[in-house]
Coordinates of C-alpha atoms and ligand atoms in Angstrom, one line a residue:
X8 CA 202.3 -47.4 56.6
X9 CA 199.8 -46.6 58.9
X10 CA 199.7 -43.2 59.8
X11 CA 196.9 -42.1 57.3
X12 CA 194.1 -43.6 58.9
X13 CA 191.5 -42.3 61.2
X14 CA 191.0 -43.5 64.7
X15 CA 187.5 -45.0 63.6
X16 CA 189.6 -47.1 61.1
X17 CA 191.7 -48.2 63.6
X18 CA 189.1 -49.0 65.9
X19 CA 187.8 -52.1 63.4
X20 CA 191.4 -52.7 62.0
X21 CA 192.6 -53.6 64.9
X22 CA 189.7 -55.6 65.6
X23 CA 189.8 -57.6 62.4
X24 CA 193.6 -58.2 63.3
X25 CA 194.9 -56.1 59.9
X26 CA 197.6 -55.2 62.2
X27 CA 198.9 -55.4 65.4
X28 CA 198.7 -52.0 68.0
X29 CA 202.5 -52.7 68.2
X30 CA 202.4 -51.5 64.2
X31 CA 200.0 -48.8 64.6
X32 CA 202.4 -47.1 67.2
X33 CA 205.7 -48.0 65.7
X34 CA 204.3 -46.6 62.5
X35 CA 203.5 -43.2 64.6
X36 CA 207.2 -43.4 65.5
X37 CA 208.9 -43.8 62.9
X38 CA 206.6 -40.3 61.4
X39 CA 207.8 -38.6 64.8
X40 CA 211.6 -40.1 63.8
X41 CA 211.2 -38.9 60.0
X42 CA 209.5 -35.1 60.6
X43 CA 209.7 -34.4 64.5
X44 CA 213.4 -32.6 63.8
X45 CA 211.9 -30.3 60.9
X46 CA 208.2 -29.9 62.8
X47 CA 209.5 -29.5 66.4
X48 CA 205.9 -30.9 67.7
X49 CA 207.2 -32.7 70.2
X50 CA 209.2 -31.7 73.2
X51 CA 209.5 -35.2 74.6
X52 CA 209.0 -38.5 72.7
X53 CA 207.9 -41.7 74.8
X54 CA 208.8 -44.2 72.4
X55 CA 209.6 -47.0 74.6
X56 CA 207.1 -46.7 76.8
X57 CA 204.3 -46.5 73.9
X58 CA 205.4 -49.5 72.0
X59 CA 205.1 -51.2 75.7
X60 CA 201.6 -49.6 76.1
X61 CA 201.1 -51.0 72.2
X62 CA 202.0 -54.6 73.1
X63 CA 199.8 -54.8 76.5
X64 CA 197.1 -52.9 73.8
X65 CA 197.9 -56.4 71.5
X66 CA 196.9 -58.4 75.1
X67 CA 193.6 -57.1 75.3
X68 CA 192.7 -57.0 71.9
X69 CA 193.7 -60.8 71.8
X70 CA 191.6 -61.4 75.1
X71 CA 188.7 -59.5 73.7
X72 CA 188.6 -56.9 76.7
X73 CA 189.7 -53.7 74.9
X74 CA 187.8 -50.6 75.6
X75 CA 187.4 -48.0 72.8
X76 CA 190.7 -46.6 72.8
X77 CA 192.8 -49.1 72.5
X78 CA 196.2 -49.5 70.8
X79 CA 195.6 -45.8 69.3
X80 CA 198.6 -43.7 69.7
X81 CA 197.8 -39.9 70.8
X82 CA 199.6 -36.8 71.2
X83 CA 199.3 -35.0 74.8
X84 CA 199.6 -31.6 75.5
X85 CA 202.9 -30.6 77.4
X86 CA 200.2 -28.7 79.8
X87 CA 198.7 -32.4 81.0
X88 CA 200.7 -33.7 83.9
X89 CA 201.3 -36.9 83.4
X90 CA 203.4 -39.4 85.9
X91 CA 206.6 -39.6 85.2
X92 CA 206.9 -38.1 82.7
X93 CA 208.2 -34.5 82.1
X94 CA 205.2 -31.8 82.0
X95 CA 207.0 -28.4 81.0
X96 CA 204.1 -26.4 80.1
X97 CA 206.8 -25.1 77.1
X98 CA 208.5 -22.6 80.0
X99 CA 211.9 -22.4 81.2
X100 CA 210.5 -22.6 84.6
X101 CA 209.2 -26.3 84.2
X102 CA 211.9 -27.2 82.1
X103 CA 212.5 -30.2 84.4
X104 CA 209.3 -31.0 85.9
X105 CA 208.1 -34.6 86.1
X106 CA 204.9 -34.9 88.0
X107 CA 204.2 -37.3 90.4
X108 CA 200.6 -37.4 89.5
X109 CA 198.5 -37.7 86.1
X110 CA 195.9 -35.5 84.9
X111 CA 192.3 -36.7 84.9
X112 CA 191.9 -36.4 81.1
X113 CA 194.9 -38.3 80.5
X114 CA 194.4 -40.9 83.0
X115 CA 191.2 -41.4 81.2
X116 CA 192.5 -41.7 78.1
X117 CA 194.8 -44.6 79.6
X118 CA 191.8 -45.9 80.8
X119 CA 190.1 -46.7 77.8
X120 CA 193.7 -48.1 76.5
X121 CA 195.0 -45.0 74.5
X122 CA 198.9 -45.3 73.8
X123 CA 200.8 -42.1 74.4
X124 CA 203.6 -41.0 72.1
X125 CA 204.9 -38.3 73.5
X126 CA 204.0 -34.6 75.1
X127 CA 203.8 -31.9 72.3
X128 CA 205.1 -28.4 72.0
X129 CA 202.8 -25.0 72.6
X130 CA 203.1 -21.6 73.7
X131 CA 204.0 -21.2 76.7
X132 CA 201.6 -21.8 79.5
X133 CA 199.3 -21.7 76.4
X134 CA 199.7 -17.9 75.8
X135 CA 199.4 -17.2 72.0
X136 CA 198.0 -18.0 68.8
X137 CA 201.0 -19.0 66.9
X138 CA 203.1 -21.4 68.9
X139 CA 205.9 -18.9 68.5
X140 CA 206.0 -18.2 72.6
X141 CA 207.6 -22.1 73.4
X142 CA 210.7 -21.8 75.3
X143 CA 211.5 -25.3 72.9
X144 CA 211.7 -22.8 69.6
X145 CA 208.6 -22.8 67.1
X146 CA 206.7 -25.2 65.2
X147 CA 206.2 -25.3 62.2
X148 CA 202.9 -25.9 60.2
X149 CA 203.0 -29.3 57.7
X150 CA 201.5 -27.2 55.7
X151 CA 202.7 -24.7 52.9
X152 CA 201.6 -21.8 50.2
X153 CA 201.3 -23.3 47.1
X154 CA 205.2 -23.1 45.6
X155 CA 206.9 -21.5 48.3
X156 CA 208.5 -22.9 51.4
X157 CA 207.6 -20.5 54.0
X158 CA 207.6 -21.0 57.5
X159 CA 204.3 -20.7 58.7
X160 CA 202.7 -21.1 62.2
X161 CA 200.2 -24.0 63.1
X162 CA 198.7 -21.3 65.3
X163 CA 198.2 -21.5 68.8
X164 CA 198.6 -22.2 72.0
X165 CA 198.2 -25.9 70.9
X166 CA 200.2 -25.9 67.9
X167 CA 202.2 -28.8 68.7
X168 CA 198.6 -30.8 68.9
X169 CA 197.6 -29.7 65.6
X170 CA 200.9 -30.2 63.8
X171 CA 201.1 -33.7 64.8
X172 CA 198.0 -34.5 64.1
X173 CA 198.0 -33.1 60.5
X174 CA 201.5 -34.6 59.4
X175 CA 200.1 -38.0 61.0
X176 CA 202.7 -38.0 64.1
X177 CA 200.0 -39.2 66.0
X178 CA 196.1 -40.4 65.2
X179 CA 195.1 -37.5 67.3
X180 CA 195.7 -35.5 70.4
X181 CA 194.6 -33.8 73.3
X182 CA 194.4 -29.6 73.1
X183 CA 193.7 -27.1 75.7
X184 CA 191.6 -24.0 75.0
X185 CA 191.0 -21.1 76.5
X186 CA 190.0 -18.2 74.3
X187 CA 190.7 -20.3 71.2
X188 CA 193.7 -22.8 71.6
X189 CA 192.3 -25.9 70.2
X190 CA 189.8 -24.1 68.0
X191 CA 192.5 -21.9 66.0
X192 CA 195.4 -24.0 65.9
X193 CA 193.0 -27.1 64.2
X194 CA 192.0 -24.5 62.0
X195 CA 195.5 -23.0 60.3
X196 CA 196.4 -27.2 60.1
X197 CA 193.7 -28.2 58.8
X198 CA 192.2 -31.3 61.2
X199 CA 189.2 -30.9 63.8
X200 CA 188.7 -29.7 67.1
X201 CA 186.1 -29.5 69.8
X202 CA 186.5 -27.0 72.7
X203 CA 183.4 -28.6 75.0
X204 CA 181.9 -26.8 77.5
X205 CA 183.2 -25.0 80.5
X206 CA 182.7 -28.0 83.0
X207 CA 182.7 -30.9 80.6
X208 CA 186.1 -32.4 81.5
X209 CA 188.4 -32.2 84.5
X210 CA 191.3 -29.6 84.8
X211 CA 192.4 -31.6 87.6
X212 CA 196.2 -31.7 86.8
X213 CA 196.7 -29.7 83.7
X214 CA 198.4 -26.5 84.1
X215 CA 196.2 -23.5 84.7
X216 CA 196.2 -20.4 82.5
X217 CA 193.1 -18.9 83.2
X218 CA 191.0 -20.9 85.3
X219 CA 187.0 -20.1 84.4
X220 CA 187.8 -20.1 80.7
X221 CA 190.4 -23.0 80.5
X222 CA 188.7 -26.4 79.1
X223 CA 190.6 -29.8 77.4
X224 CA 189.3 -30.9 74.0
X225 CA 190.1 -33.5 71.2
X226 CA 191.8 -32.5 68.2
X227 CA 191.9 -34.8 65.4
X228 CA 191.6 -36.2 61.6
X229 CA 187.8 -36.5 61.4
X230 CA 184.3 -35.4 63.5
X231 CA 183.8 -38.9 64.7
X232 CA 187.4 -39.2 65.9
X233 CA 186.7 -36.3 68.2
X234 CA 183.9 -37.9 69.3
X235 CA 185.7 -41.3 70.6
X236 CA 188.3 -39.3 72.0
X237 CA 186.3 -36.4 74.2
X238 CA 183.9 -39.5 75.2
X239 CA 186.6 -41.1 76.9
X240 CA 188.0 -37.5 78.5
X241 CA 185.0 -36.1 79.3
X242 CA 183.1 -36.9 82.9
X243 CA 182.8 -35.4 86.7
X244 CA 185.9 -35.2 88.7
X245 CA 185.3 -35.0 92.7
X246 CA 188.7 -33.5 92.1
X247 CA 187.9 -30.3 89.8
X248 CA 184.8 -28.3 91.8
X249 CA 184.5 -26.9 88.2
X250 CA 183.3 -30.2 86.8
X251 CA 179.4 -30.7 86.0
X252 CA 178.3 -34.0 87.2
X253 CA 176.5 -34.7 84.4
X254 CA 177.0 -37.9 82.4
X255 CA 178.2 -38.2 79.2
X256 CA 176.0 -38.6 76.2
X257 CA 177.1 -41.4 73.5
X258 CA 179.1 -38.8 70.9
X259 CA 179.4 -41.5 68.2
X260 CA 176.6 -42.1 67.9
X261 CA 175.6 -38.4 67.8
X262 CA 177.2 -37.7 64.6
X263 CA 174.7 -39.6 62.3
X264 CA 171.7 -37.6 63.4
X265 CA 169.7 -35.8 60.8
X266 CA 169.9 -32.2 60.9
X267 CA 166.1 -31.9 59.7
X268 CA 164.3 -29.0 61.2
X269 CA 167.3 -27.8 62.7
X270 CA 167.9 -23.8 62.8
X271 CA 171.0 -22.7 62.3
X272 CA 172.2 -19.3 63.2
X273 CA 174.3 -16.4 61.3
X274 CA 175.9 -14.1 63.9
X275 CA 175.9 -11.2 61.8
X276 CA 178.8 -9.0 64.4
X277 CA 181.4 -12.1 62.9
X278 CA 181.6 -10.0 59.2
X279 CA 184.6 -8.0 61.2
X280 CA 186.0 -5.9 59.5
X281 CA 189.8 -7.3 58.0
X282 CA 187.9 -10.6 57.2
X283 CA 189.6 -12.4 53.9
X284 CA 187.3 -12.5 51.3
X285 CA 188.5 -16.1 50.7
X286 CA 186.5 -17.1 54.7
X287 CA 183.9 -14.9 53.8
X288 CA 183.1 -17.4 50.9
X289 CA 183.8 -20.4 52.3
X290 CA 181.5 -19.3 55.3
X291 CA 179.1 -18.8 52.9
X292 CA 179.5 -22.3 51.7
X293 CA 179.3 -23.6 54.8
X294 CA 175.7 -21.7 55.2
X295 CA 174.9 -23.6 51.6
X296 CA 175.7 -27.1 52.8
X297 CA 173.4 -26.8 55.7
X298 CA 170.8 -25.7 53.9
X299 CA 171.1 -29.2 51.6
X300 CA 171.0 -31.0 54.5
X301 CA 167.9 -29.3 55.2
X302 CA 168.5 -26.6 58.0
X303 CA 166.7 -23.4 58.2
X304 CA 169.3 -20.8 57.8
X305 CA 168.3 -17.9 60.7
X306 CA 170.3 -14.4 60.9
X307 CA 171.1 -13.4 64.6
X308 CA 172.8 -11.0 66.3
X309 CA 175.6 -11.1 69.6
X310 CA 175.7 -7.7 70.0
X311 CA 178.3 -7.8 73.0
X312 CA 180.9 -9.8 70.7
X313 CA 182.5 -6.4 70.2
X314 CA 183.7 -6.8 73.6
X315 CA 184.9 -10.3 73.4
X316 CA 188.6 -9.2 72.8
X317 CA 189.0 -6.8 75.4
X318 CA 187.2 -8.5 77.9
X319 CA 189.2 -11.6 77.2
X320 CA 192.8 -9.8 77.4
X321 CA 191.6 -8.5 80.9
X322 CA 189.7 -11.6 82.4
X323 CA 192.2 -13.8 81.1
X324 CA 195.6 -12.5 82.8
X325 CA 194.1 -11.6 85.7
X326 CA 193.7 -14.9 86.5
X327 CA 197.0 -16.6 84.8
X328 CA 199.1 -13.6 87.0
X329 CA 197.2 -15.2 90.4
X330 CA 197.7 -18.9 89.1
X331 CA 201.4 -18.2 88.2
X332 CA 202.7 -16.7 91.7
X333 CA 202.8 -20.0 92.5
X334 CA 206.4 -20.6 90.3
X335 CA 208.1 -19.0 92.8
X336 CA 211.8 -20.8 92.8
X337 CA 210.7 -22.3 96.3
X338 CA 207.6 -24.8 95.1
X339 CA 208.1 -25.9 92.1
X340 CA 210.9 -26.2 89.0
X341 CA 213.7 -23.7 88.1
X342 CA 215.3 -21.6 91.0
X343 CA 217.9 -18.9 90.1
X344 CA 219.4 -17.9 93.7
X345 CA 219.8 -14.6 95.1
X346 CA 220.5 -13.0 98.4
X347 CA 217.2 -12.5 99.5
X348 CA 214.2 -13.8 99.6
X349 CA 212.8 -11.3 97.0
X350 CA 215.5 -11.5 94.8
X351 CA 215.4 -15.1 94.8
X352 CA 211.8 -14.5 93.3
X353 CA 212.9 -11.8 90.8
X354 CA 215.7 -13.9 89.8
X355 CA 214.0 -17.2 89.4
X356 CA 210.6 -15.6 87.3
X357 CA 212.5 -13.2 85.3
X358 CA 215.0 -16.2 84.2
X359 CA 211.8 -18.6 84.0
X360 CA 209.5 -16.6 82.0
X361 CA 209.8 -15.6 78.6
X362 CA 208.1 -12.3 77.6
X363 CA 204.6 -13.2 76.7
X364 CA 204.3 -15.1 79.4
X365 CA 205.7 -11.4 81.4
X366 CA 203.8 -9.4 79.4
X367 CA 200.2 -11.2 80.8
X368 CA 201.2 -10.7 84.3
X369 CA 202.0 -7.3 84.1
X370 CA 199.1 -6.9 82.6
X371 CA 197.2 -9.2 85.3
X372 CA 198.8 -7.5 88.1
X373 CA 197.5 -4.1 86.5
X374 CA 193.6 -4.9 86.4
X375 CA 193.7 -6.6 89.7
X376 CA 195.4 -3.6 91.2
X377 CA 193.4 -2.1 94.1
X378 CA 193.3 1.0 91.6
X379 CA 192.1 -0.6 88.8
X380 CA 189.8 -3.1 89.5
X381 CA 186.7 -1.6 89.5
X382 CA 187.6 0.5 86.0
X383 CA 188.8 -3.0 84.5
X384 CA 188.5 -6.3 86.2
X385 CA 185.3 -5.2 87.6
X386 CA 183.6 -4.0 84.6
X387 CA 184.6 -6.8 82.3
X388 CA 183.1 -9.3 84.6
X389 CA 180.0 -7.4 83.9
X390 CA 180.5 -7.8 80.3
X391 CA 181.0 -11.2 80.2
X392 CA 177.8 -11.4 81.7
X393 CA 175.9 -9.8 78.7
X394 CA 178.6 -12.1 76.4
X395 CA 177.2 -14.7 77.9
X396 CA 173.6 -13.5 77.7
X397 CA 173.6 -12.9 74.1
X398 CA 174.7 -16.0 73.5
X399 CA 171.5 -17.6 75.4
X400 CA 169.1 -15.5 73.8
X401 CA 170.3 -16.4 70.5
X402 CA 169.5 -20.4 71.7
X403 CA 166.4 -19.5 72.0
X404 CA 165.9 -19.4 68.0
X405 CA 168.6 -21.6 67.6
X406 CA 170.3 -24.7 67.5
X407 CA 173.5 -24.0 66.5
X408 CA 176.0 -20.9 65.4
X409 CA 178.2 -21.3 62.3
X410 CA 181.4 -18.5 61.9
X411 CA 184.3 -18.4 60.3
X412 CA 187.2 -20.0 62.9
X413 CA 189.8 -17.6 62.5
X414 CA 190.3 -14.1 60.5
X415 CA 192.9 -15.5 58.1
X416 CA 194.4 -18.8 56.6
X417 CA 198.3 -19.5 58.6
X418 CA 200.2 -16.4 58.9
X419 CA 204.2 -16.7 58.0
X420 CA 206.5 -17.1 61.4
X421 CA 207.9 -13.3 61.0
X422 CA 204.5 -11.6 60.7
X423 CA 202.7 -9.9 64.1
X424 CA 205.5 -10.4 65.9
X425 CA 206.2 -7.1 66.5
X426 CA 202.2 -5.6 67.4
X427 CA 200.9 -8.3 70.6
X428 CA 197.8 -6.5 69.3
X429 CA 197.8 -7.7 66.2
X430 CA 198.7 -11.5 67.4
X431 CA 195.6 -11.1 69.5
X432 CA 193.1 -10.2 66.9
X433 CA 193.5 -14.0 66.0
X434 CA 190.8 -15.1 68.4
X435 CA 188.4 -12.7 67.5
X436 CA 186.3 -15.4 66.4
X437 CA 187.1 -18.3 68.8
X438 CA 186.8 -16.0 72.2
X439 CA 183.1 -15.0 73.1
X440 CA 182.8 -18.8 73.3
X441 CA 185.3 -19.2 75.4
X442 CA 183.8 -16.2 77.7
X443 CA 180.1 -17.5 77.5
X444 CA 181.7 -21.3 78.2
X445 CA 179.7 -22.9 75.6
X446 CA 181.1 -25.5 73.0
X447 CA 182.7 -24.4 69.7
X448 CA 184.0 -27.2 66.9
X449 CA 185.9 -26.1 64.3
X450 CA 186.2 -28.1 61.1
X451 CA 188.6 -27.7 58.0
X452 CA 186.2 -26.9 55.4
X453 CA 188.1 -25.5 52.3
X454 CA 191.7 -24.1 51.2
X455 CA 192.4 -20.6 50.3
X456 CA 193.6 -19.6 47.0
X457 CA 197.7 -20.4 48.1
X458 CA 196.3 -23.9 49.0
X459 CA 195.9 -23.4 52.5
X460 CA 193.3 -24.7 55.1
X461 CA 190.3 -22.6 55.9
X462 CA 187.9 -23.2 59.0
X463 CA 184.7 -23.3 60.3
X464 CA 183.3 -23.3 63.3
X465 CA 179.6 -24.4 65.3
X466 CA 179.0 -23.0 68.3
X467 CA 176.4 -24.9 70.1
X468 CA 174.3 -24.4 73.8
X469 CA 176.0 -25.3 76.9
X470 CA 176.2 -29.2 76.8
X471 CA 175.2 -29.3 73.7
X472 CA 177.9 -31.4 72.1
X473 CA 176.0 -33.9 70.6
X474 CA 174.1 -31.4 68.3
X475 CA 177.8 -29.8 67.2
X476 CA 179.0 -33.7 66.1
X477 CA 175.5 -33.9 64.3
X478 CA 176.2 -30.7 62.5
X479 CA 179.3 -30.7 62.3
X480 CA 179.4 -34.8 60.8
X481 CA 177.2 -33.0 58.1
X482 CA 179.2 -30.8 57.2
X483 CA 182.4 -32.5 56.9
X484 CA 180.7 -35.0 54.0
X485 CA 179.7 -31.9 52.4
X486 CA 182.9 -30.5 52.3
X487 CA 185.0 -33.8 52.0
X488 CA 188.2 -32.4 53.0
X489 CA 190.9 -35.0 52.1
X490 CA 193.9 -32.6 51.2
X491 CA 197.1 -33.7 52.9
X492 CA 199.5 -31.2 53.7
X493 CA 203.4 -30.8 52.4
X494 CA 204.9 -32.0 55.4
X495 CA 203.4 -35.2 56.2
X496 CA 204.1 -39.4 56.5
X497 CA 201.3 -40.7 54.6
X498 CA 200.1 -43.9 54.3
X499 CA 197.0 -45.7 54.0
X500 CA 195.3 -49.1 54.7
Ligands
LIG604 N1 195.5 -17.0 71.8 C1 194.8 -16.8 73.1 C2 195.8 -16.3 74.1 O1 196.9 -16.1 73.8 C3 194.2 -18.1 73.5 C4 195.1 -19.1 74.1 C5 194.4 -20.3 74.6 O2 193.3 -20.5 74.3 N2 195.1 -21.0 75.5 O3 195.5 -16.2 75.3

């Protein structure tokens, strides 16, 4: 069985011809086969087509002219059009959607030879912290409190991503973030996750949320694996205005740097109140490690992080009630009929959306409203501003931020259902990046006390990936994570 390695792993083991790219991926298959009905992280499985990606993968590993990806079987987002093949965005409303076209990231990925096993499950339009908002029913995390068999959340919006990943149904796979969706999710499974910088890959043909916030990351099993995968997504794309041309540093080889002299910074507004003790001490940890490795420990303040929430939850549907008009019943996927035109709209969105998905453009439609937008809209552009500002001050003194990823370990499915609020206080940690657009990786880094996975995460300056690999490759020696969660294929070399 091959599922437990890492994508480095594969990289040489394919090389040195221990197996073939055909077994890799049929290994990844038969997992999907095994768990995919009790996990739900996929919505559409590609089989066929990946074990024919695998063997033309075997042709250019025989022929020597394999770029880095090759033969390694990912995970896409269902948010990533990809050609051909459906792209539902987890909403009624693209139930039956199949691009003609394939996102930049994706087609990337392809590129450099990456296999794709399927499109995985995620709240819809990637509203949500807890996968539960997928019009294809929850998923549900490998993982599990020590002697019980609850049903707990992988988090969200890219649950589907980090489920797979962590019960090895795929080496690794691409997530979307946009206040905390790759960040979060990697967290409550315990696997890695970099949300880059605002600019640093293409949103040229994934599906838009909230346009100045949304970004594409890696998620996967190690630092370094991230670091393959967002070399190969990463770049400038005529196509996205919102793309830096700015070219893309050599990630790999980032993550054996020394971490001498570095300063690392405490953001002293992240001990919220309602923080577990159990994050609190592995955050504390975390602060330990890097001082072995021989950073200077600095305490800093963001004083505008108070903000982050309610900034977020207006800045963030705003746009996603302007981006969705566009599912309309006339353009694109489901349309329910009526008798007029209007109607036709009412009927098609109200059948199309589910309520989360309602509940963001009412509340969208509300800040923008010519009444309102000074009072809201307005005002928390301003204060994403000073987000944004503290943030750069704070790079003047340091290198890097460490926090705790998320408030709490992997709540159970029935918990914050019924208080949004509540389900929103999840990204406390992960959104003031997301507002600022700089780079956040978060790293499993410990289990709580019911043997579930705890996060950190680095924040780092704008483009300043390669220092959150360095760190963050630290980090992960130090805390030498190798727990395996309940629900899961196994296997080794
Ligand atoms: N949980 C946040 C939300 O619901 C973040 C989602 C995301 O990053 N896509 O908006």
């Amino acid at each position: 069985m091959l599922t437990g390695i890492k994508i480095t792993e594969a990289v040489d083991g394919l090389r040195q011809k221990k197996f073939s790219a055909e077994e890799l991926t049929k290994a990844h298959v038969n997992a999907i086969n095994t768990l995919n009905d009790r996990i739900n992280a996929y919505i559409t499985v590609t089989a066929d087509a990946a074990i024919e990606q695998a063997k033309v993968a075997d042709q250019k590993l025989a022929a020597g002219d394999a770029p880095a990806l090759t033969g390694i079987p990912l995970a896409i987002k269902d948010l990533f059009c990809t050609k051909g093949v459906k792209t539902t965005a987890a909403s009624r409303i693209l139930e039956n959607f199949v691009p003609p076209y394939e996102s930049t990231v994706t087609a990337n990925l392809l590129r450099d030879g990456a296999v794709f096993l399927g499109k995985v499950n995620l709240d819809e339009f990637a509203m949500g912290s807890g996968n539960l908002n997928s019009a294809f029913g929850a998923v549900e995390n490998p993982w599990k409190r020590q002697g019980e068999d609850t049903f707990l959340v992988p988090g969200g919006s890219s649950g589907g991503s980090a489920a797979a990943v962590a019960a090895q149904m795929a080496m690794g796979a691409t997530g979307t973030d946009t206040g905390g969706s790759i960040r979060q999710p990697a967290a409550y499974c315990g696997i890695t996750g970099i949300k880059p910088t605002y600019g640093r890959c293409s949103r040229w043909g994934i599906i838009a949320y909230a346009s100045s916030l949304d970004q594409a990351g890696p998620m996967g099993k190690s630092v370094e694996d991230c670091a393959i995968m967002l070399q190969s997504m990463a770049g400038f794309d005529p196509k996205d205005s919102t793309s830096v041309d700015k070219e893309v540093p050599d990630y790999r080889a980032a993550c054996n740097r020394s971490l001498k002299g570095m300063k690392v910074g405490i953001p002293m507004e992240y001990r919220a109140p309602g923080l577990s003790p159990e994050i609190e001490a592995v955050w504390q940890q975390g602060i330990n490690w890097l001082k072995e490795a021989g950073c200077e420990i600095v305490d800093v303040s963001l004083p505008h992080t108070k903000y982050g929430l309610a900034t977020y939850y207006i800045i963030a549907p705003a746009e996603a009630s302007s981006n969705l008009a566009r599912y309309d019943g006339v353009r694109y996927g489901r349309r329910v009929d009526g008798a007029s035109l209007d109607e036709l709209y009412a009927n098609t969105r109200g059948a199309g959306f589910g309520d989360e998905v309602k509940r963001r453009i009412l509340m969208g439609t509300y800040v923008l409203s010519a009444g309102y937008y000074d009072a809201y809209y307005l005002r928390a552009q301003k204060v994403r501003k000073l987000i944004n500002q503290d943030f750069m001050n704070v790079f003047d003194k340091v290198d890097v931020l460490l926090t705790p990823t998320a408030p709490t370990a992997a709540f159970a499915k029935g918990e914050n259902l019924d208080d949004p609020v509540q389900m929103y206080l999840n990204d406390i940690f992960t959104v003031p990046a997301s507002m600022a657009g700089v780079p956040g990786l978060a790293i499993p880094a410990g289990l709580s006390s019911q043997g579930l996975p705890l996060g950190l995460q680095l924040l780092g300056r704008p483009f300043g990936e390669e220092t959150l690999f360095a760190v963050g490759s630290a980090m992960e020696k130090a805390a030498n994570f190798t727990h395996k969660p309940t629900l899961c294929a196994g296997g080794s070399l």
